[in-house]
Coordinates of C-alpha atoms in Angstrom, one line a residue:
M1 CA 182.4 67.4 65.7
K2 CA 178.6 67.5 65.4
W3 CA 176.9 70.6 64.1
F4 CA 173.3 71.5 64.9
F5 CA 173.2 73.2 61.5
K6 CA 175.6 72.0 58.8
P7 CA 178.3 74.6 58.0
D8 CA 179.3 75.6 54.5
R9 CA 182.2 73.5 53.3
G10 CA 184.2 76.6 52.5
N11 CA 184.3 77.8 56.1
E12 CA 184.7 74.5 58.0
A13 CA 188.3 75.1 58.8
L14 CA 187.6 78.7 59.9
L15 CA 184.8 77.4 62.2
R16 CA 187.0 74.7 63.8
D17 CA 189.8 77.2 64.4
L18 CA 187.5 79.8 66.0
T19 CA 185.6 77.2 68.0
R20 CA 188.9 76.1 69.6
L21 CA 190.0 79.7 70.2
V22 CA 187.0 81.3 72.0
S23 CA 184.8 80.5 75.0
G24 CA 181.8 82.1 73.3
K25 CA 179.6 80.7 70.5
V26 CA 180.6 80.3 66.9
L27 CA 178.0 80.0 64.1
G28 CA 178.7 79.2 60.4
D29 CA 175.6 77.4 59.1
E30 CA 173.7 78.8 56.1
I31 CA 170.7 79.9 58.1
S32 CA 172.7 81.9 60.6
R33 CA 174.7 83.5 57.8
I34 CA 171.5 84.6 56.0
V35 CA 170.1 86.0 59.3
Y36 CA 173.2 88.0 60.0
S37 CA 173.4 89.2 56.4
A38 CA 170.5 91.6 56.9
S39 CA 169.8 94.8 58.8
P40 CA 167.4 97.7 58.2
C41 CA 169.4 99.0 55.2
S42 CA 169.6 98.5 51.4
Y43 CA 172.5 96.0 51.7
S44 CA 172.6 92.2 52.2
V45 CA 176.1 90.9 53.0
K46 CA 176.6 87.4 54.1
P47 CA 179.5 86.9 56.7
L48 CA 181.9 84.0 56.6
V49 CA 181.2 83.2 60.2
I50 CA 179.6 84.7 63.3
V51 CA 181.3 84.8 66.7
Q52 CA 179.4 85.7 69.8
P53 CA 182.2 86.6 72.2
K54 CA 181.8 85.8 75.9
E55 CA 184.6 87.9 77.3
K56 CA 187.3 90.4 76.3
M57 CA 189.9 87.7 75.5
D58 CA 187.6 86.2 72.9
V59 CA 187.7 89.5 71.0
V60 CA 191.5 89.7 71.4
K61 CA 191.9 86.1 70.0
V62 CA 189.6 86.7 67.1
V63 CA 191.3 90.0 66.2
K64 CA 194.8 88.4 66.2
Y65 CA 193.5 85.4 64.2
A66 CA 191.8 87.5 61.6
A67 CA 194.8 89.9 61.3
S68 CA 197.2 86.9 60.7
R69 CA 194.9 85.7 57.8
G70 CA 193.8 89.1 56.3
I71 CA 190.1 88.5 57.2
G72 CA 187.9 91.5 57.9
I73 CA 185.9 91.9 61.2
T74 CA 182.6 93.6 61.6
P75 CA 181.4 94.3 65.2
R76 CA 177.6 94.2 65.6
G77 CA 175.2 95.1 68.4
S78 CA 171.5 94.6 67.6
G79 CA 171.9 95.2 63.9
T80 CA 169.5 98.2 63.8
S81 CA 171.7 100.6 61.8
P82 CA 170.1 101.7 58.5
T83 CA 173.5 102.4 56.8
G84 CA 174.8 98.9 56.5
N85 CA 177.7 99.1 59.0
S86 CA 176.5 96.0 60.9
V87 CA 176.9 93.7 58.0
G88 CA 180.2 92.4 56.6
E89 CA 181.8 89.7 54.5
G90 CA 184.4 88.4 57.0
I91 CA 184.0 87.5 60.7
L92 CA 181.0 89.2 62.3
L93 CA 181.3 89.8 66.1
D94 CA 177.9 89.8 67.7
F95 CA 178.1 91.3 71.2
G96 CA 174.4 91.2 72.1
P97 CA 174.0 87.6 73.3
L98 CA 176.9 87.2 75.8
M99 CA 178.7 90.5 76.4
N100 CA 175.7 92.5 77.7
Q101 CA 176.3 93.2 81.4
I102 CA 176.3 96.2 83.7
L103 CA 179.8 95.9 85.1
E104 CA 179.8 98.7 87.8
F105 CA 177.3 101.3 88.9
E106 CA 178.8 104.5 90.5
P107 CA 175.9 106.6 91.7
E108 CA 178.2 109.1 93.5
E109 CA 179.9 109.8 90.2
E110 CA 176.7 109.5 88.2
A111 CA 178.4 107.0 86.0
V112 CA 178.2 103.3 85.0
W113 CA 180.6 100.8 83.3
V114 CA 178.9 98.6 80.7
Q115 CA 179.7 95.9 78.1
P116 CA 179.0 96.8 74.4
G117 CA 176.1 94.3 74.0
L118 CA 173.9 95.8 76.8
L119 CA 170.6 97.2 75.5
L120 CA 169.9 100.9 76.2
S121 CA 166.4 99.9 77.4
T122 CA 167.9 97.4 79.9
L123 CA 170.3 100.0 81.3
N124 CA 167.5 102.6 81.8
R125 CA 165.2 100.0 83.5
F126 CA 168.1 99.3 85.9
L127 CA 168.8 103.0 86.5
R128 CA 165.2 104.3 86.9
P129 CA 164.7 103.2 90.6
H130 CA 168.0 105.0 91.4
G131 CA 166.7 108.3 89.8
F132 CA 169.1 108.3 86.8
F133 CA 168.9 107.5 83.1
F134 CA 171.1 107.5 80.0
P135 CA 169.4 110.3 78.0
I136 CA 170.2 109.6 74.4
D137 CA 167.0 108.4 72.7
P138 CA 167.5 107.0 69.1
G139 CA 164.4 105.7 67.3
S140 CA 165.6 102.1 68.0
G141 CA 166.0 102.8 71.7
E142 CA 164.1 99.8 72.9
Y143 CA 166.4 97.3 71.2
C144 CA 169.7 99.1 70.3
T145 CA 172.9 98.3 72.1
L146 CA 175.2 100.8 73.9
G147 CA 178.2 99.5 71.9
G148 CA 176.3 100.3 68.7
M149 CA 175.3 103.7 70.0
I150 CA 178.9 104.6 70.8
A151 CA 180.2 103.3 67.5
N152 CA 177.7 105.4 65.6
N153 CA 177.7 108.4 68.0
A154 CA 173.9 108.0 68.1
S155 CA 171.5 110.8 69.0
G156 CA 167.8 111.2 69.2
F157 CA 164.9 113.7 69.2
H158 CA 166.1 115.1 72.6
S159 CA 169.5 116.1 71.2
P160 CA 168.8 119.8 71.7
K161 CA 169.0 119.2 75.4
Y162 CA 171.3 116.2 75.7
G163 CA 173.5 116.1 72.6
A164 CA 174.8 112.8 71.3
T165 CA 176.2 109.6 72.8
G166 CA 179.7 110.9 72.6
D167 CA 178.8 113.7 75.1
F168 CA 178.2 111.0 77.7
V169 CA 181.2 108.6 77.1
C170 CA 183.9 109.1 79.7
D171 CA 186.3 106.3 79.0
L172 CA 186.6 103.2 76.8
E173 CA 188.4 99.9 76.7
V174 CA 189.3 99.1 73.1
V175 CA 190.9 96.2 71.3
L176 CA 193.2 97.6 68.5
S177 CA 193.8 95.9 65.1
N178 CA 196.8 93.9 66.4
G179 CA 195.0 92.6 69.5
E180 CA 196.4 95.2 72.0
V181 CA 193.9 96.2 74.7
I182 CA 194.1 99.9 75.6
P183 CA 192.2 102.3 77.9
T184 CA 191.2 105.7 76.7
G185 CA 190.9 108.9 78.7
P186 CA 192.5 112.3 79.1
L187 CA 196.4 112.2 79.2
S188 CA 198.7 115.1 79.8
L189 CA 201.0 115.7 76.9
R190 CA 203.8 116.5 79.3
G191 CA 203.0 113.8 81.9
R192 CA 205.0 110.7 82.8
E193 CA 202.4 108.3 81.5
M194 CA 202.5 110.0 78.1
R195 CA 206.3 109.8 78.0
E196 CA 206.2 106.1 78.8
L197 CA 203.5 105.4 76.1
I198 CA 205.5 107.4 73.4
G199 CA 208.6 105.4 74.2
A200 CA 206.8 102.0 74.1
Q201 CA 207.2 99.9 70.9
T202 CA 203.5 99.2 70.7
L203 CA 200.6 100.2 68.4
E204 CA 199.2 102.4 71.2
G205 CA 202.6 104.1 71.5
E206 CA 202.7 104.7 67.7
I207 CA 199.2 106.3 67.9
Y208 CA 200.4 108.8 70.6
R209 CA 203.6 109.5 68.8
V210 CA 201.9 110.3 65.5
L211 CA 198.6 112.0 66.5
P212 CA 199.9 115.4 68.0
D213 CA 201.9 116.1 64.8
L214 CA 198.9 115.0 62.6
L215 CA 196.6 117.4 64.4
K216 CA 199.1 120.2 64.1
R217 CA 199.8 119.6 60.4
Y218 CA 196.1 119.6 59.4
N219 CA 194.9 122.2 61.9
R220 CA 194.0 124.8 59.2
A221 CA 192.0 122.3 57.2
L222 CA 190.2 121.0 60.3
K223 CA 189.1 124.5 61.2
S224 CA 187.9 125.4 57.7
E225 CA 186.2 122.1 56.9
R226 CA 184.4 121.6 60.2
P227 CA 180.6 121.3 59.6
L228 CA 178.5 124.0 61.1
V229 CA 176.2 121.7 63.0
S230 CA 175.5 120.8 66.6
I231 CA 176.3 117.1 66.1
N232 CA 178.4 115.4 63.5
S233 CA 179.2 111.7 62.9
A234 CA 180.8 111.9 59.5
G235 CA 184.3 110.6 59.4
Y236 CA 186.5 110.7 62.6
D237 CA 186.1 113.3 65.3
L238 CA 189.6 114.9 65.2
W239 CA 188.3 118.2 66.6
R240 CA 187.8 117.0 70.2
I241 CA 190.9 114.8 70.7
K242 CA 193.2 117.6 72.0
K243 CA 192.0 120.0 74.7
G244 CA 194.7 122.3 75.9
R245 CA 197.6 120.3 77.2
F246 CA 195.6 117.0 77.2
I247 CA 194.9 114.4 74.6
D248 CA 192.0 111.9 74.7
L249 CA 191.4 109.1 72.2
T250 CA 187.8 108.6 73.4
P251 CA 186.3 111.0 70.8
L252 CA 188.3 109.3 68.1
F253 CA 186.7 105.9 68.8
V254 CA 183.2 107.3 69.3
G255 CA 181.6 107.3 65.9
S256 CA 184.4 105.3 64.3
E257 CA 182.1 102.3 63.7
G258 CA 184.6 99.7 64.7
T259 CA 187.1 100.7 62.0
L260 CA 189.8 101.9 64.5
G261 CA 189.3 99.4 67.3
I262 CA 186.6 97.3 68.9
I263 CA 185.0 98.5 72.1
T264 CA 184.8 96.0 75.0
E265 CA 183.9 98.2 77.9
A266 CA 182.6 101.8 78.3
K267 CA 182.2 104.2 81.2
L268 CA 179.1 106.3 80.6
R269 CA 178.0 109.5 82.3
L270 CA 174.4 109.5 83.6
T271 CA 171.9 112.3 84.2
P272 CA 169.0 112.6 86.8
L273 CA 165.5 111.7 85.6
P274 CA 163.7 114.8 84.3
G275 CA 160.5 116.2 85.8
K276 CA 157.1 116.3 84.1
S277 CA 157.1 117.4 80.4
F278 CA 155.1 120.2 78.8
Y279 CA 153.9 119.7 75.2
V280 CA 153.1 122.2 72.5
L281 CA 152.3 122.2 68.7
V282 CA 153.5 125.3 66.9
F283 CA 151.9 126.0 63.4
L284 CA 153.9 128.0 60.9
D285 CA 152.4 129.5 57.7
D286 CA 155.7 130.3 56.0
L287 CA 158.9 128.3 55.7
D288 CA 160.9 131.4 56.4
Q289 CA 159.6 131.2 60.0
V290 CA 161.1 127.7 60.6
S291 CA 164.7 128.7 61.4
P292 CA 163.8 131.6 63.8
A293 CA 161.1 129.5 65.4
V294 CA 163.4 126.5 66.1
E295 CA 166.2 128.8 67.4
G296 CA 163.7 130.6 69.6
L297 CA 162.3 127.4 71.0
L298 CA 165.8 126.1 71.7
A299 CA 166.5 129.4 73.5
L300 CA 163.5 128.6 75.7
S301 CA 165.2 125.2 76.6
A302 CA 163.0 123.0 74.4
G303 CA 164.1 119.3 74.9
M304 CA 162.6 118.3 71.5
V305 CA 161.6 120.2 68.4
K306 CA 160.3 117.8 65.7
I307 CA 159.4 119.2 62.3
L308 CA 156.5 117.9 60.1
E309 CA 156.6 119.7 56.7
R310 CA 153.5 120.4 54.7
S311 CA 153.9 117.3 52.5
I312 CA 153.7 114.9 55.4
L313 CA 150.7 116.8 56.8
D314 CA 148.8 116.6 53.5
F315 CA 149.5 112.9 53.2
S316 CA 148.4 112.4 56.8
K317 CA 145.1 114.2 56.3
R318 CA 144.4 112.0 53.2
L319 CA 145.2 108.8 55.0
Q320 CA 143.8 109.4 58.5
R321 CA 140.9 111.7 59.3
R322 CA 141.7 111.6 63.0
F323 CA 144.6 113.9 62.4
E324 CA 142.6 116.7 60.9
P325 CA 141.8 118.6 64.1
H326 CA 145.6 119.0 64.7
L327 CA 146.6 119.8 61.1
L328 CA 145.4 123.4 60.4
E329 CA 144.8 124.4 56.8
G330 CA 147.6 126.6 55.4
T331 CA 150.3 125.2 57.7
E332 CA 153.6 125.0 55.9
A333 CA 155.4 123.4 58.8
L334 CA 154.3 122.0 62.2
L335 CA 156.7 122.0 65.1
V336 CA 156.1 119.3 67.7
V337 CA 157.7 120.6 70.9
E338 CA 158.5 119.1 74.3
F339 CA 159.9 121.0 77.3
E340 CA 161.2 118.6 80.0
G341 CA 160.7 119.6 83.7
S342 CA 159.8 123.1 82.7
K343 CA 157.4 125.6 84.3
A344 CA 154.3 125.9 82.1
A345 CA 153.6 129.6 82.8
E346 CA 157.1 130.7 81.9
I347 CA 157.1 128.7 78.7
E348 CA 153.7 130.0 77.6
E349 CA 154.8 133.6 78.1
G350 CA 158.1 133.0 76.2
L351 CA 156.2 131.2 73.4
S352 CA 153.7 134.0 73.0
R353 CA 156.5 136.6 72.6
L354 CA 158.3 134.3 70.1
L355 CA 155.2 133.8 67.9
Q356 CA 154.4 137.5 67.9
R357 CA 157.9 138.2 66.6
L358 CA 157.4 135.5 63.9
G359 CA 154.1 136.9 62.8
T360 CA 152.4 133.5 62.3
R361 CA 148.6 133.7 62.1
F362 CA 148.1 130.5 64.1
D363 CA 147.9 130.1 67.9
P364 CA 149.9 127.3 69.5
W365 CA 148.1 124.1 70.7
I366 CA 149.1 123.2 74.3
A367 CA 148.4 119.8 75.9
R368 CA 146.8 120.5 79.3
D369 CA 145.7 117.1 80.4
D370 CA 146.4 113.3 79.9
G371 CA 144.0 113.1 77.0
E372 CA 145.6 116.0 75.1
E373 CA 149.0 114.5 75.8
A374 CA 147.8 111.3 74.2
S375 CA 146.8 113.3 71.1
F376 CA 150.2 115.0 71.1
E377 CA 151.8 111.5 71.0
K378 CA 149.7 110.6 67.9
V379 CA 150.7 113.7 66.1
K380 CA 154.4 113.2 67.0
N381 CA 154.3 109.6 65.6
I382 CA 152.6 110.5 62.3
P383 CA 155.8 109.6 60.3
L384 CA 155.9 106.1 61.8
Q385 CA 152.2 105.5 61.2
L386 CA 152.4 106.9 57.7
A387 CA 155.2 104.6 56.7
G388 CA 153.1 101.6 57.9
E389 CA 149.9 102.7 56.2
W390 CA 151.4 104.0 52.9
K391 CA 149.6 102.5 49.8
G392 CA 150.7 103.0 46.3
P393 CA 152.2 101.4 43.2
K394 CA 155.7 102.4 44.5
F395 CA 157.2 102.0 48.0
L396 CA 158.5 104.9 50.1
V397 CA 162.3 105.0 49.8
T398 CA 164.4 106.8 52.3
L399 CA 166.4 109.4 50.5
L400 CA 167.8 111.4 53.4
E401 CA 167.9 110.4 57.1
A402 CA 171.1 111.2 58.9
E403 CA 172.0 114.5 57.1
A404 CA 171.7 117.9 58.8
V405 CA 172.3 121.6 58.6
H406 CA 172.5 124.2 61.4
P407 CA 169.0 124.9 62.8
G408 CA 169.5 128.5 61.7
K409 CA 169.6 127.2 58.1
L410 CA 166.6 125.0 58.2
S411 CA 164.4 127.4 56.3
A412 CA 166.9 127.5 53.4
Y413 CA 167.3 123.7 53.6
L414 CA 163.5 123.1 53.4
K415 CA 163.0 125.6 50.5
G416 CA 166.0 124.1 48.7
L417 CA 164.6 120.6 49.0
R418 CA 161.1 121.7 47.8
S419 CA 162.8 123.2 44.7
I420 CA 164.7 120.0 43.9
F421 CA 161.5 117.9 44.1
E422 CA 159.4 120.3 42.2
Q423 CA 162.0 120.4 39.4
E424 CA 162.0 116.6 39.4
R425 CA 158.2 116.5 39.6
I426 CA 158.2 114.0 42.4
E427 CA 156.3 114.1 45.7
A428 CA 158.5 113.9 48.9
I429 CA 157.5 113.3 52.5
I430 CA 159.6 115.4 54.9
D431 CA 159.9 115.4 58.7
G432 CA 162.8 115.6 61.1
N433 CA 164.5 116.9 64.2
G434 CA 164.6 120.7 64.2
G435 CA 166.8 120.7 67.3
D436 CA 169.8 119.3 65.4
G437 CA 168.8 120.3 61.9
T438 CA 168.1 116.7 60.6
L439 CA 165.4 116.1 58.0
H440 CA 164.1 112.7 56.9
V441 CA 163.1 112.6 53.3
R442 CA 161.2 109.7 51.7
V443 CA 160.0 109.5 48.1
P444 CA 157.9 106.9 46.2
L445 CA 160.2 104.9 44.0
D446 CA 160.6 101.4 42.7
R447 CA 164.2 100.2 43.4
A448 CA 163.6 97.2 41.0
R449 CA 163.4 99.7 38.1
E450 CA 166.7 100.9 36.6
D451 CA 165.2 104.4 35.8
D452 CA 164.0 104.8 39.4
V453 CA 167.4 103.8 40.8
K454 CA 169.1 106.4 38.5
R455 CA 166.5 108.9 39.7
M456 CA 167.2 108.1 43.3
R457 CA 171.0 108.7 42.8
S458 CA 170.5 112.0 41.0
L459 CA 168.1 113.2 43.7
T460 CA 170.5 112.2 46.4
D461 CA 173.4 114.0 44.7
A462 CA 171.3 117.2 44.4
C463 CA 170.3 117.0 48.0
Y464 CA 173.9 116.5 49.1
D465 CA 175.1 119.5 47.0
L466 CA 172.5 121.6 48.9
I467 CA 173.5 120.3 52.3
L468 CA 177.2 120.9 51.7
A469 CA 176.5 124.4 50.2
L470 CA 174.8 125.2 53.6
K471 CA 177.9 123.9 55.4
G472 CA 176.0 120.9 56.8
T473 CA 177.0 117.3 57.3
I474 CA 175.9 114.2 55.4
T475 CA 176.2 112.1 58.5
L476 CA 174.8 113.5 61.7
R477 CA 173.5 110.3 63.2
H478 CA 173.4 106.5 62.3
G479 CA 177.0 106.5 61.1
D480 CA 178.7 106.5 57.7
G481 CA 178.1 102.8 57.1
R482 CA 178.8 101.5 53.7
F483 CA 178.3 104.9 51.9

């Protein structure tokens, strides 16, 4: 056999076996392994071999082969996760190159069947002429795959209106750890199909035999420990499996990051394209105003409520003079708000009443033409621009990104974070998504210095204690990864 790149000697047998097994592509050269060892996270993990499956049976064969030899498998989409769940030591399954098709479009049902390697942006370009779109909009939306979004239960800045990926997943086709292929969807606990599954000597049958009793046994703990947040991707979603007399494994696999099974097909619910958006900047002069302001805006049906805390506003004014007209002196938090398909007059009236109740001394800034909408976009993207233009002896290190509290506890969350960083005498840049209570926190640290690494750990522990005390979640989006 001739190799374009020479494989490592230690994995030649593995490469030959997998090349004979699958119809897709198998990579094991050092260059490919180095490329696939990376993602936008703090980890670098080199896989033994990379398989790019071409069809479902490729996945089944790889799973059975790996199970018989005790080799781990890591499914991967575009590798955009910042938590390290798209890198792994064993066999890495890359769905992007070959399993990336739209299988069936059902406009009457407002649904579509897709393969896991399909890009979100590709799907939405296909749907736009038909008047539909898949509304979840993570920051990596141009290049993330739908399989990765499902595995992480991804969400975006429009989560107040649309929720998370799991809210739009109808059914799945999944390969289990022994190579069994199963469909998911609601099944009646008293139906014939359920009785047949429970009686079958299969892994699927074992799941359905065990799960109802498991949910009943831990019912009290599940109720008391459920995070008080609108979206949660920490652990497994055991809360939504059983609905009345029906049980559905779909929520269990959504957000499970490939640990329970590997998704090979998904049926997704779509939504009609929204109308023209209405954009507003809301300036708050007290952190105590943040929670009631966010909840009030959500009550007005805001599709996006982005938070820029004072720290990021101060840094922005120092770095970029062009932002100054939109960053008023004395602002403790700026809310960047979008209303999709809304009537401007009704929103302005509701906004006026809300700000009067809050007692903020600033008037809102409303984008009334294309030029002002362009200015709004610049302000909205301040965090991205700041990260690219940061200059200093230390790099900005992400301390918090996927953690969240209930929007009603954002004021307490922000004040608690400020207290932590003031005690540690460190500057922190804070922004986030007010709609789902997520805050992104970055601090200047040098990860090559042991004292800064220790400091990062102690800061993270203090932040997590605060989040859990507010009954929040340490994983709202992006997945648990290698935490």
